[in-house]
Coordinates of C-alpha atoms and ligand atoms in Angstrom, one line a residue:
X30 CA 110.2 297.9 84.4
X31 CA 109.4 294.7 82.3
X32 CA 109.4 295.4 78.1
X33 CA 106.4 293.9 77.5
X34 CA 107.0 295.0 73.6
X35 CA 107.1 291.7 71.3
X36 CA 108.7 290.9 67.8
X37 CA 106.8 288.1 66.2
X38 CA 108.3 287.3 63.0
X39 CA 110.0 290.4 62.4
X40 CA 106.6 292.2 63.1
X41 CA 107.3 294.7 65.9
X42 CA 104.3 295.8 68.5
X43 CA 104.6 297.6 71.6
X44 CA 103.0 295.2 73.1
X45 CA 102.3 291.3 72.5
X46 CA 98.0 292.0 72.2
X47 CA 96.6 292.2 69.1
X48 CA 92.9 292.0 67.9
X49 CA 91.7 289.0 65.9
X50 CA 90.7 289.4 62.6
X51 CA 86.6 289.9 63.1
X52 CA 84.0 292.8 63.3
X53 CA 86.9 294.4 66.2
X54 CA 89.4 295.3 62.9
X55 CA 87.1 295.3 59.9
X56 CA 87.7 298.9 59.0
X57 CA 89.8 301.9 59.2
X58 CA 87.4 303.6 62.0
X59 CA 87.7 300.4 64.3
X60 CA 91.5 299.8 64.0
X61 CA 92.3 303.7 64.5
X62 CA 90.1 303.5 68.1
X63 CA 92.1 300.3 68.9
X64 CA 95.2 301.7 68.2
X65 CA 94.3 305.1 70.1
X66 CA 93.0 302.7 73.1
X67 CA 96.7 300.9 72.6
X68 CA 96.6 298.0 71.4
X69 CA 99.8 296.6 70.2
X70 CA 98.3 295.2 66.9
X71 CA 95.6 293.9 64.4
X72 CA 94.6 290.7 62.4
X73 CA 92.2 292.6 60.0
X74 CA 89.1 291.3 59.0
X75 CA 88.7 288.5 56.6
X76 CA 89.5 289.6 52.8
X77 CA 87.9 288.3 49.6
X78 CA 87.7 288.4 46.1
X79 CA 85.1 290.4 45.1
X80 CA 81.9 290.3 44.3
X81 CA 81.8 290.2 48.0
X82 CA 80.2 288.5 50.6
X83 CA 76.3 289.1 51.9
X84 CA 75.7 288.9 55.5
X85 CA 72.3 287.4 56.8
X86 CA 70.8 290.6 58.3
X87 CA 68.9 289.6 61.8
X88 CA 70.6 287.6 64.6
X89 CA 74.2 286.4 63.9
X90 CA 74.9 286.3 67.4
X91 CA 74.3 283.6 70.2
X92 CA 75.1 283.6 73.4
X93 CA 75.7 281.7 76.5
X94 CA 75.5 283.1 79.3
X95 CA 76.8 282.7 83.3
X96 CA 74.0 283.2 86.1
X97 CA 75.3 286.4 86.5
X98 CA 74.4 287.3 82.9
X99 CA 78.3 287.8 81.9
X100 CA 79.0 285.9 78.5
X101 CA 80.9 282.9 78.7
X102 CA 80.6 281.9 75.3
X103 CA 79.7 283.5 71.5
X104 CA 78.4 282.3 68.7
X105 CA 78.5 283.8 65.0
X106 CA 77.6 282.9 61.9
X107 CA 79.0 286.2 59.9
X108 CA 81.1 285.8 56.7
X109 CA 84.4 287.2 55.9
X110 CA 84.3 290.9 55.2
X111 CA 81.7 292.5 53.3
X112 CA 82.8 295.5 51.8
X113 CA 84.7 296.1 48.7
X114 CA 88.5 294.7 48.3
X115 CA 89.6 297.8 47.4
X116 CA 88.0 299.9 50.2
X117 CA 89.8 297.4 52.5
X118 CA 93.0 297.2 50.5
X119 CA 93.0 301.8 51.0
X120 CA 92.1 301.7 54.1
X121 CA 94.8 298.9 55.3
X122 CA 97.4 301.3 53.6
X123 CA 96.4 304.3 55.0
X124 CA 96.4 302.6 58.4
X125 CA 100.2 301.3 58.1
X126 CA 101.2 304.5 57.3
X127 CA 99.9 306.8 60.1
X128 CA 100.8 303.7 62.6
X129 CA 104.1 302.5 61.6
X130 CA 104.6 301.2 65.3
X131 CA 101.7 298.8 65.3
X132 CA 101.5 295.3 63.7
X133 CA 98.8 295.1 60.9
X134 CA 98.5 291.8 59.3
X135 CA 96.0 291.3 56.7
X136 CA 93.9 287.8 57.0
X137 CA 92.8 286.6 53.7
X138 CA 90.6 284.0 52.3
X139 CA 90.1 283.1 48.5
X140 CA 89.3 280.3 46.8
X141 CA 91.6 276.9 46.9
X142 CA 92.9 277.8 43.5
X143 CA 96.9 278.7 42.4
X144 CA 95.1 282.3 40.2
X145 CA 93.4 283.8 43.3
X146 CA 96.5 283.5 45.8
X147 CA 98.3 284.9 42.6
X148 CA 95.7 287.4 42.3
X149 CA 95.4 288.9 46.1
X150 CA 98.7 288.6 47.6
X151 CA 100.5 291.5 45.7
X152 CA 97.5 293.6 46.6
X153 CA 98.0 293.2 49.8
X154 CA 101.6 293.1 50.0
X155 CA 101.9 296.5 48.1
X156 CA 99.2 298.2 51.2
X157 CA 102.8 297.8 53.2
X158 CA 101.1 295.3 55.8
X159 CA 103.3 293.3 58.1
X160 CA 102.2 290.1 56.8
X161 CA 99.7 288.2 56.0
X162 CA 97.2 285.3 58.2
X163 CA 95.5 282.6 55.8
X164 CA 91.6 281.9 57.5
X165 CA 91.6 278.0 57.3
X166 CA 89.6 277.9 60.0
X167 CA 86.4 279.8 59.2
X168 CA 84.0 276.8 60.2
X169 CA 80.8 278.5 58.9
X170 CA 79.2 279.8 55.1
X171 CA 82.9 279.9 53.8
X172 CA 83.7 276.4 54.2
X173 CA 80.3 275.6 51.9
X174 CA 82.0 277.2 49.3
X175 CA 85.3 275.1 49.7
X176 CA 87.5 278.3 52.0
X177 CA 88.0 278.3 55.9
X178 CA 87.7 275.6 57.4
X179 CA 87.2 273.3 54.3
X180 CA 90.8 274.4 53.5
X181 CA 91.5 274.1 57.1
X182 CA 90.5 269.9 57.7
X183 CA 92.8 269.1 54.7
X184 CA 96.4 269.1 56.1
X185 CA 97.6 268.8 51.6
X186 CA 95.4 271.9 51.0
X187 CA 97.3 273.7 53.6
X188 CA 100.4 272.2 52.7
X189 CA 99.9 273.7 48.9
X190 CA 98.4 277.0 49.8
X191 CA 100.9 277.8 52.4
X192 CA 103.5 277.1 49.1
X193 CA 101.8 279.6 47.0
X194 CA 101.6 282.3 49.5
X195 CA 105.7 281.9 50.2
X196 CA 105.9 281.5 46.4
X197 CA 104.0 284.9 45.3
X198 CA 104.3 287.0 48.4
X199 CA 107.8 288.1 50.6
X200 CA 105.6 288.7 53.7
X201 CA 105.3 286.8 56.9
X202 CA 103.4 284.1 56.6
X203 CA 100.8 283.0 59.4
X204 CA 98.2 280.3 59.1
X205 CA 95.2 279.8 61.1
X206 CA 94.2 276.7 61.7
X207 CA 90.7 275.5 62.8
X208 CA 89.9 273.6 66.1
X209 CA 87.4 271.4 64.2
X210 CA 89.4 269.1 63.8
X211 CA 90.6 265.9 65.8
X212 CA 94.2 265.8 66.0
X213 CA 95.5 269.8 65.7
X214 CA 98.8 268.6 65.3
X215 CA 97.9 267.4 61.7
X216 CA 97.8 271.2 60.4
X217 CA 100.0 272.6 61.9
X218 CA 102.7 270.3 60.4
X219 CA 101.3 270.5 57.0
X220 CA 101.5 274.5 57.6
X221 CA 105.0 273.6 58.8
X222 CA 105.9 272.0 55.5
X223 CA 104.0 274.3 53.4
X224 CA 107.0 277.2 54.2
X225 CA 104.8 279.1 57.2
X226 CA 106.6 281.3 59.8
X227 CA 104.2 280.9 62.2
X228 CA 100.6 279.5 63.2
X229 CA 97.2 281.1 64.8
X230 CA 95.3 279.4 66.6
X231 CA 92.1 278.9 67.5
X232 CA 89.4 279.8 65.2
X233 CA 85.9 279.2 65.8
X234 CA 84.5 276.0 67.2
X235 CA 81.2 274.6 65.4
X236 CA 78.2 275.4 67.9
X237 CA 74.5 275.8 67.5
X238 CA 74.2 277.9 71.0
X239 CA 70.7 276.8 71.7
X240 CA 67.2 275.9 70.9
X241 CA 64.3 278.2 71.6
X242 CA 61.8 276.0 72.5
X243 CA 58.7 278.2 71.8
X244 CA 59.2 278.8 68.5
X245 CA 60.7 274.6 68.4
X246 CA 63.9 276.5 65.8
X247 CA 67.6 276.6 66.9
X248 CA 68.9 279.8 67.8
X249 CA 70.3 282.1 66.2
X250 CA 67.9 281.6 63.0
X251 CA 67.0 284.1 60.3
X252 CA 63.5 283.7 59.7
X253 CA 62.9 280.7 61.4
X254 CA 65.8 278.9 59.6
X255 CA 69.6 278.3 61.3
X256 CA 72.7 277.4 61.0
X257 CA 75.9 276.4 62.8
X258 CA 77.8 279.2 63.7
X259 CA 81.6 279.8 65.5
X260 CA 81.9 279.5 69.1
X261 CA 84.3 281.5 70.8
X262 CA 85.2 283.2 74.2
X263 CA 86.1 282.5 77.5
X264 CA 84.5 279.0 77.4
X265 CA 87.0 278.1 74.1
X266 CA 90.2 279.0 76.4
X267 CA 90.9 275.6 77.6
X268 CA 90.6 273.8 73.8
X269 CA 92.8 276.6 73.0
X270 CA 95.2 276.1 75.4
X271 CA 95.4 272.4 74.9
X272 CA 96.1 272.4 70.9
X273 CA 98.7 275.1 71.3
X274 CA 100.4 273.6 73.7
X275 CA 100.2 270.5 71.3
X276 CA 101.9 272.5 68.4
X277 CA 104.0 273.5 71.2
X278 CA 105.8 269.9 72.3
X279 CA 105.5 268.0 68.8
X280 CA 108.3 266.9 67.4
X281 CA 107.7 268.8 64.1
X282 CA 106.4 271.8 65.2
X283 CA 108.2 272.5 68.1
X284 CA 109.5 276.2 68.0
X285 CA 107.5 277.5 65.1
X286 CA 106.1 280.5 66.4
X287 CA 102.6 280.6 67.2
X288 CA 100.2 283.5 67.6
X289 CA 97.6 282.4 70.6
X290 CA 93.9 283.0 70.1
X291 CA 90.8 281.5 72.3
X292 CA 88.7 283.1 75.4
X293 CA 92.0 285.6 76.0
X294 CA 89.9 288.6 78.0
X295 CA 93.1 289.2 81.2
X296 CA 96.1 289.3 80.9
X297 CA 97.0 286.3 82.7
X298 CA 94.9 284.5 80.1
X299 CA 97.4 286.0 77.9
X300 CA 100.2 285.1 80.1
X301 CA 99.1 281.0 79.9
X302 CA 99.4 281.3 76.4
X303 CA 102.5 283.2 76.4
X304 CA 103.6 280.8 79.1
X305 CA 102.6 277.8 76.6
X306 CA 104.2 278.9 73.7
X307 CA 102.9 282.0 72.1
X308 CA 104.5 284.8 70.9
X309 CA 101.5 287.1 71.0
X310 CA 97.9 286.9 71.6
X311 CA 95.2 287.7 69.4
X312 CA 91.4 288.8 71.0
X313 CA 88.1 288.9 69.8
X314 CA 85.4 288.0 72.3
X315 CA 86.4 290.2 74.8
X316 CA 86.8 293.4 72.8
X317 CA 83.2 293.1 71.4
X318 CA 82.2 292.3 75.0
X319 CA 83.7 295.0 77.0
X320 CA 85.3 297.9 74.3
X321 CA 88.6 298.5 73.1
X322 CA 90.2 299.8 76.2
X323 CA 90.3 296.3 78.5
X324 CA 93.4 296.5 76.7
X325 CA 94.9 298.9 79.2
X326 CA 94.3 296.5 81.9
X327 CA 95.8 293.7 80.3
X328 CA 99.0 295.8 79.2
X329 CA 99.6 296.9 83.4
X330 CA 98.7 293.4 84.7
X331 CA 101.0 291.9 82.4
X332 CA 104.0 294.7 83.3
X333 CA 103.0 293.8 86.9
X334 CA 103.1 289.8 87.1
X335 CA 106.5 290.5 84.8
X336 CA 108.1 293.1 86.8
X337 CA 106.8 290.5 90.3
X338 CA 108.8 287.3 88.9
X339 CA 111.6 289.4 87.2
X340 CA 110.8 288.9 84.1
X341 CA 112.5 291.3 81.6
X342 CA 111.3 290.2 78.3
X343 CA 107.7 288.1 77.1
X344 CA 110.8 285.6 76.1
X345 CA 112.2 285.2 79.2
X346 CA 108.3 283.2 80.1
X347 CA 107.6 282.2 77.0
X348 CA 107.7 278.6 76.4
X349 CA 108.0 277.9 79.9
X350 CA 105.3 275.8 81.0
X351 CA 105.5 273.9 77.7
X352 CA 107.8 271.2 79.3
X353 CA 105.3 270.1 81.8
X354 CA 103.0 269.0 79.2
X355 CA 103.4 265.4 78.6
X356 CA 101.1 262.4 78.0
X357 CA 99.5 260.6 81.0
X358 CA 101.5 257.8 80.9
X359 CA 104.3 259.8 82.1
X360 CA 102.6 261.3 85.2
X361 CA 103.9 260.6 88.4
X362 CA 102.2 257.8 90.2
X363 CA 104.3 258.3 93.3
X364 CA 102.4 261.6 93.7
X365 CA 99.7 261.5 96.5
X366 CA 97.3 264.8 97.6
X367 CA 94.5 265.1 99.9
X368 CA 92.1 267.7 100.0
X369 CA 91.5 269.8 103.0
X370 CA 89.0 271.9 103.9
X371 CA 89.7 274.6 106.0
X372 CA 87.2 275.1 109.1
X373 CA 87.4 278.8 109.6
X374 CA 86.1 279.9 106.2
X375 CA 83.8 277.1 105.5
X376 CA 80.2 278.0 105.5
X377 CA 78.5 274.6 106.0
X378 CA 76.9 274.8 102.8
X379 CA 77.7 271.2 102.3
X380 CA 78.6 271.2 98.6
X381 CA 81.7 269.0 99.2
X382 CA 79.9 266.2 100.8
X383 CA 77.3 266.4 98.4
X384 CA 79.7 265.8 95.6
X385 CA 82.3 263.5 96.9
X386 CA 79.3 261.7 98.5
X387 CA 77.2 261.1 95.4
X388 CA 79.7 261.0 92.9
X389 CA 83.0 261.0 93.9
X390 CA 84.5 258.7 96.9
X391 CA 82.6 259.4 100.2
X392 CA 85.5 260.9 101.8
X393 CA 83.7 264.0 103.5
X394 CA 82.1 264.1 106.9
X395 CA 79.1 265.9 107.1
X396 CA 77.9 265.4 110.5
X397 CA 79.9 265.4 114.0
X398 CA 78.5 266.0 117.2
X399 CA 74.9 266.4 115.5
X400 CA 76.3 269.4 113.9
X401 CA 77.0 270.0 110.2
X402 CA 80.6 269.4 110.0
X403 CA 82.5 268.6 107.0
X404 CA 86.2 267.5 107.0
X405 CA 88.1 265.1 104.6
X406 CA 88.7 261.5 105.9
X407 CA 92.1 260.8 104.8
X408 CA 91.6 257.4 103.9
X409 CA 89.2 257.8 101.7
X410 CA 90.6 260.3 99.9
X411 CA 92.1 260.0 96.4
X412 CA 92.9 263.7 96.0
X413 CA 90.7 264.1 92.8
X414 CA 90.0 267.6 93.5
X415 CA 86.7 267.7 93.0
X416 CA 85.4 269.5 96.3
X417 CA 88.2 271.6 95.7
X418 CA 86.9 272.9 92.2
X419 CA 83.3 273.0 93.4
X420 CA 83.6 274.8 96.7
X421 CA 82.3 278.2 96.7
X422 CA 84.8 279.7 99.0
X423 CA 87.8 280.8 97.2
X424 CA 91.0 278.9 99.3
X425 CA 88.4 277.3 101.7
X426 CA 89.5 273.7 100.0
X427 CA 92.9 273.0 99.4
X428 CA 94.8 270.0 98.6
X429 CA 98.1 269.1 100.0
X430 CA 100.5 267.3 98.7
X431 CA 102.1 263.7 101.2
X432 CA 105.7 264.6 101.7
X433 CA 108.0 261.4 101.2
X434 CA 107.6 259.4 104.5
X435 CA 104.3 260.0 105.1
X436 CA 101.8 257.2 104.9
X437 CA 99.2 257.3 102.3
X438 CA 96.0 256.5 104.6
X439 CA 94.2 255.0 102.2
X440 CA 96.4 252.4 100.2
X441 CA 98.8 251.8 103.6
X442 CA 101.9 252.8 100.9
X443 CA 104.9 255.1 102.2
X444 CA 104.8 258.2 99.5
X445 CA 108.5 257.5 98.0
X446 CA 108.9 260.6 96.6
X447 CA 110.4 258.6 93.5
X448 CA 109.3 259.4 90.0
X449 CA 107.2 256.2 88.6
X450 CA 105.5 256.9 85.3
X451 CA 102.8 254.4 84.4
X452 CA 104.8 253.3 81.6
X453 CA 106.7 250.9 84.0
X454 CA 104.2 251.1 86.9
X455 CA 103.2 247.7 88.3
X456 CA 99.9 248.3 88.3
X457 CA 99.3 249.4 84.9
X458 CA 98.6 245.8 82.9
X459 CA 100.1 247.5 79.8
X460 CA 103.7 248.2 81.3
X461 CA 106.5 248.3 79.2
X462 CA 109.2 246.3 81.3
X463 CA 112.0 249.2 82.6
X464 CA 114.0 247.4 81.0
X465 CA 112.6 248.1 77.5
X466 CA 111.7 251.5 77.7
X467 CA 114.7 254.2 76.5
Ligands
FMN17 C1 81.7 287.8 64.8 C2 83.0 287.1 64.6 C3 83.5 287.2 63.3 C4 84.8 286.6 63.0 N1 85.3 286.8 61.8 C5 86.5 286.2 61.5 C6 87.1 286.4 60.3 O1 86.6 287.1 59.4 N2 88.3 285.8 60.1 C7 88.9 285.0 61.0 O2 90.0 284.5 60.8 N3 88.4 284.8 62.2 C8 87.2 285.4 62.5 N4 86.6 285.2 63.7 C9 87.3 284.4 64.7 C10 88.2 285.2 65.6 O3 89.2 285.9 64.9 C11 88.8 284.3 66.8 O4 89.6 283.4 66.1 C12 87.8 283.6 67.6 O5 86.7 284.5 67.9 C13 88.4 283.2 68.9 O6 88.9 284.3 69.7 P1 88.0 284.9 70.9 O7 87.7 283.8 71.9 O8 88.9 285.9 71.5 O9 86.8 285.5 70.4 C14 85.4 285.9 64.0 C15 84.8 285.8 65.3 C16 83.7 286.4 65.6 C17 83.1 286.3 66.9

């Protein structure tokens, strides 16, 4: 039976699924429930300093929402915690103690100054926490006042912090970088420099979820009046994805652990981070969604596709998709798929046609023997997957690769089966001569 059980930085969990610091882990009563439900760890919610933080009391919650009502996507404009330091700082201890198999980290956020650091991190340290998560990434209320995200956009500020929190503090030391940001690989090599052990990522995306367009105000407001807020869920997966397996592949970062967060609600969402990099996941969305114990699915799915492909360990995967990653100049242009539909499970609906017709490259019948009748004409066909992605029969539309030989229909070429990147390709007006690339 696969271990599923993970050591991230020294901090042991049974398994790799922890909850993200948020509402899920913001006090003693929640954490104890997720722990008895099993997950494998917590991120607890957001420190201070005190006098703490004041929440806006009405709507701090958007949504978007599928046809089928499920939530795709969440917005928030909460703060960091709002009770006391030391009721959090108690209850973190008292936690550790009756759960010294779990990971508890504590997330903090103080103000950009050496004092504060100075000022929290023995607090925490001495509450016997496994280490410590610095919110850069906050993007909303906090980063007015100069924390989260503010902190976050300013790869020096992390840089410095990061120093301070090694400097004053022999914990672990994970930062959480923001998404709102363009280049991710920025932060993370400042947090690199700055001494951390690992990053986090993501935090919440800046969204206004919509406009209610009775009342002419942006939603969520308070009183008629709104804000941005954090997006998160199963929508922010693929931004997710993409930064950490960014982190993953750059030359500076390569290796440093990394804690996945964004849209994680299955275990094989888990898996694709694990897969790109991660050492554990972190969740949010999905717990406040569905309740602590989707955890039990993810823990037996994951044990399942392990024990399937024989893996022993989360190691023995993780990190493995990470060299497939590359930039597009590097992508095989040798490679040539067409779509086909197959005729037994198609329902006629005529989505394909529709969409390779209007938009795409008119490469799907819709009418044979005045019948409806769709089926992919091979040499019009540039295999962009679009029908594929749109059809609403699972595996009715597949695309199938040209074996070397065959005869691309639509350019006349023979499929070489030869790797040409587009950095040399002869059709790419920017090609570096073969002979000059190394
Ligand atoms: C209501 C709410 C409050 C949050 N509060 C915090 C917080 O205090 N500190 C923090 O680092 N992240 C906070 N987050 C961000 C989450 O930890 C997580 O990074 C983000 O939601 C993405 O994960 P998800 O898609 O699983 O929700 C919060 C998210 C939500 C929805």
């Amino acid at each position: 039976m696969a271990d599923i059980s993970s050591n991230f930085l020294g901090i042991k969990s049974p398994n790799p699924f922890w909850l993200a610091s948020a509402p899920p882990t913001d006090k003693e009563y929640n954490v104890v429930r997720a722990f008895e439900a099993g997950w494998g760890g917590v991120v607890w919610k957001t420190l201070g300093i005190d006098p703490h933080v004041v929440n806006v009391s009405g709507p701090r919650y958007g949504t978007l929402r599928g046809p089928d009502r499920r939530v795709i996507g969440l917005n928030n404009i909460e703060l960091i915690t709002d009770r006391t330091l030391a009721i959090n700082l108690e209850e973190i201890a008292r936690v550790k103690r009756n759960w010294p198999d779990r990971a508890v980290v504590v997330s903090i956020m103080v103000p950009c100054d050496e004092a504060s650091w100075k000022f929290i991190l023995p607090l925490v340290e001495q509450t016997g926490a496994d280490g410590i998560e610095l919110n850069f990434g906050c993007p909303h209320g906090m980063s007015e006042r100069g924390m989260g995200a503010a902190v976050g956009q300013v790869p020096e500020y992390i840089e410095m912090v990061t120093r301070w929190c090694k400097q004053y503090c022999s914990l672990p030391v994970i930062v959480k970088l923001t998404p709102n940001i363009t280049d991710i690989r920025y932060p993370a090599r400042a947090a690199h420099r700055g001494g951390a052990d690992a990053v986090s990522l993501i935090n919440t995306i800046n969204s206004i979820i919509g406009v209610d367009l009775d009342a002419m105000a942006m939603s969520p407001n308070t009183g008629g009046m709104g804000s941005h807020g954090g997006y998160c869920g199963t929508a922010v997966k693929p931004i997710a994805l993409n930064m950490v397996a960014e982190i993953a592949r750059d030359g500076e970062t390569r290796g440093m652990p990394i804690s996945g967060i964004g849209g994680v609600s299955t275990w094989r969402d888990a898996a694709e981070f694990i897969a790109l990099g991660c050492g554990t996941v972190q969740v949010c969305t999905a717990a406040m969604v569905h309740g602590f114990s989707i955890v039990q699915d993810m823990i037996s799915g994951l044990e399942n596709f392990m024990d399937e492909r024989g893996y022993r360990t989360i190691d023995d995967f993780r990190g493995k998709a990470v060299p497939t990653v590359t930039d597009w100049r590097y992508l095989n242009l040798n490679h040539v798929e067409k779509a086909v539909i197959d005729q037994e499970s198609c329902i006629k609906c005529g989505k394909c046609h529709i969409a390779c017709e209007d938009t795409s490259h008119q490469a799907i019948t819709s009418i044979k023997n005045g019948e409806r009748h769709y089926e992919v004409k091979e040499e019009e066909c540039v295999g962009c997957n679009l029908c594929a992605s749109i059809c609403p029969v699972e595996n009715c539309i597949t695309m199938r690769a040209l074996a070397p030989g065959e005869v691309d229909l639509r350019t006349g070429r023979v499929v070489s089966g030869d790797y040409a990147n587009w950095t040399t390709h002869p059709n790419n007006p920017m090609a570096t001569p073969a002979s000059e690339v190394a």
